[in-house]
């Protein structure tokens, strides 16, 4: 099983690399279901006016982690 905070760090890194160099005000995440390390997974993101909504999905398309980033 992949460690939740490591997956959250990947999501935050994804945001910073692809959306914005702006400073992060808040970052919240919640693990919804287990993500297994030997199974491929995808990162997803939708930009919002205040930051972004992010998520991970396992190989079956099930959401495994949700996160929200708010920027200054």
mmCIF file of C-alpha atoms in Angstrom:
data_model
loop_
_atom_site.group_PDB
_atom_site.id
_atom_site.type_symbol
_atom_site.label_atom_id
_atom_site.label_comp_id
_atom_site.label_asym_id
_atom_site.label_seq_id
_atom_site.Cartn_x
_atom_site.Cartn_y
_atom_site.Cartn_z
ATOM 1 C CA UNK A 1 0.000 0.000 0.000
ATOM 2 C CA UNK A 2 1.345 3.444 -0.954
ATOM 3 C CA UNK A 3 1.853 5.871 1.928
ATOM 4 C CA UNK A 4 -0.850 8.600 1.824
ATOM 5 C CA UNK A 5 1.435 11.587 2.588
ATOM 6 C CA UNK A 6 3.816 10.549 -0.215
ATOM 7 C CA UNK A 7 0.923 10.484 -2.685
ATOM 8 C CA UNK A 8 -0.190 13.890 -1.356
ATOM 9 C CA UNK A 9 3.322 15.227 -1.983
ATOM 10 C CA UNK A 10 3.154 13.962 -5.579
ATOM 11 C CA UNK A 11 -0.136 15.813 -6.049
ATOM 12 C CA UNK A 12 1.243 19.064 -4.662
ATOM 13 C CA UNK A 13 4.350 18.727 -6.839
ATOM 14 C CA UNK A 14 2.103 18.123 -9.875
ATOM 15 C CA UNK A 15 0.246 21.355 -9.110
ATOM 16 C CA UNK A 16 3.411 23.409 -8.651
ATOM 17 C CA UNK A 17 5.001 22.105 -11.853
ATOM 18 C CA UNK A 18 1.977 22.460 -14.136
ATOM 19 C CA UNK A 19 -0.252 25.225 -12.880
ATOM 20 C CA UNK A 20 1.320 27.896 -10.841
ATOM 21 C CA UNK A 21 4.455 29.250 -9.267
ATOM 22 C CA UNK A 22 2.194 31.109 -6.805
ATOM 23 C CA UNK A 23 2.642 30.554 -3.089
ATOM 24 C CA UNK A 24 0.429 27.887 -1.548
ATOM 25 C CA UNK A 25 -1.893 29.118 1.202
ATOM 26 C CA UNK A 26 -3.443 25.770 2.116
ATOM 27 C CA UNK A 27 -3.160 22.159 1.026
ATOM 28 C CA UNK A 28 -5.631 19.530 2.195
ATOM 29 C CA UNK A 29 -5.813 15.899 1.214
ATOM 30 C CA UNK A 30 -7.857 12.837 2.052
ATOM 31 C CA UNK A 31 -7.151 9.228 1.210
ATOM 32 C CA UNK A 32 -10.377 7.714 -0.104
ATOM 33 C CA UNK A 33 -9.214 4.142 -0.727
ATOM 34 C CA UNK A 34 -5.913 2.240 -0.744
ATOM 35 C CA UNK A 35 -3.476 2.746 -3.590
ATOM 36 C CA UNK A 36 -1.174 -0.183 -4.160
ATOM 37 C CA UNK A 37 2.435 0.507 -5.147
ATOM 38 C CA UNK A 38 2.662 -2.248 -7.749
ATOM 39 C CA UNK A 39 -0.337 -0.960 -9.744
ATOM 40 C CA UNK A 40 -0.181 2.006 -12.164
ATOM 41 C CA UNK A 41 -2.088 5.120 -11.135
ATOM 42 C CA UNK A 42 -2.930 8.520 -12.608
ATOM 43 C CA UNK A 43 -2.820 12.055 -11.256
ATOM 44 C CA UNK A 44 -5.685 14.386 -12.128
ATOM 45 C CA UNK A 45 -6.167 18.101 -11.680
ATOM 46 C CA UNK A 46 -8.608 20.890 -12.454
ATOM 47 C CA UNK A 47 -7.510 24.484 -11.913
ATOM 48 C CA UNK A 48 -9.877 26.739 -9.949
ATOM 49 C CA UNK A 49 -9.911 30.502 -9.374
ATOM 50 C CA UNK A 50 -8.252 29.988 -5.992
ATOM 51 C CA UNK A 51 -5.920 27.074 -6.788
ATOM 52 C CA UNK A 52 -6.839 23.548 -7.882
ATOM 53 C CA UNK A 53 -8.688 20.319 -7.129
ATOM 54 C CA UNK A 54 -6.453 17.256 -7.472
ATOM 55 C CA UNK A 55 -6.923 13.500 -7.279
ATOM 56 C CA UNK A 56 -5.341 10.137 -7.940
ATOM 57 C CA UNK A 57 -7.035 7.214 -9.643
ATOM 58 C CA UNK A 58 -5.994 3.585 -9.648
ATOM 59 C CA UNK A 59 -5.766 1.395 -12.757
ATOM 60 C CA UNK A 60 -9.493 0.595 -12.541
ATOM 61 C CA UNK A 61 -10.453 4.291 -12.563
ATOM 62 C CA UNK A 62 -11.370 4.422 -8.874
ATOM 63 C CA UNK A 63 -10.487 7.627 -7.049
ATOM 64 C CA UNK A 64 -7.940 6.951 -4.311
ATOM 65 C CA UNK A 65 -6.898 10.396 -3.036
ATOM 66 C CA UNK A 66 -8.487 13.856 -3.130
ATOM 67 C CA UNK A 67 -6.713 17.151 -2.521
ATOM 68 C CA UNK A 68 -7.373 20.875 -2.627
ATOM 69 C CA UNK A 69 -4.778 23.614 -3.062
ATOM 70 C CA UNK A 70 -5.506 27.264 -2.339
ATOM 71 C CA UNK A 71 -3.021 29.955 -3.321
ATOM 72 C CA UNK A 72 -2.487 33.596 -2.377
#
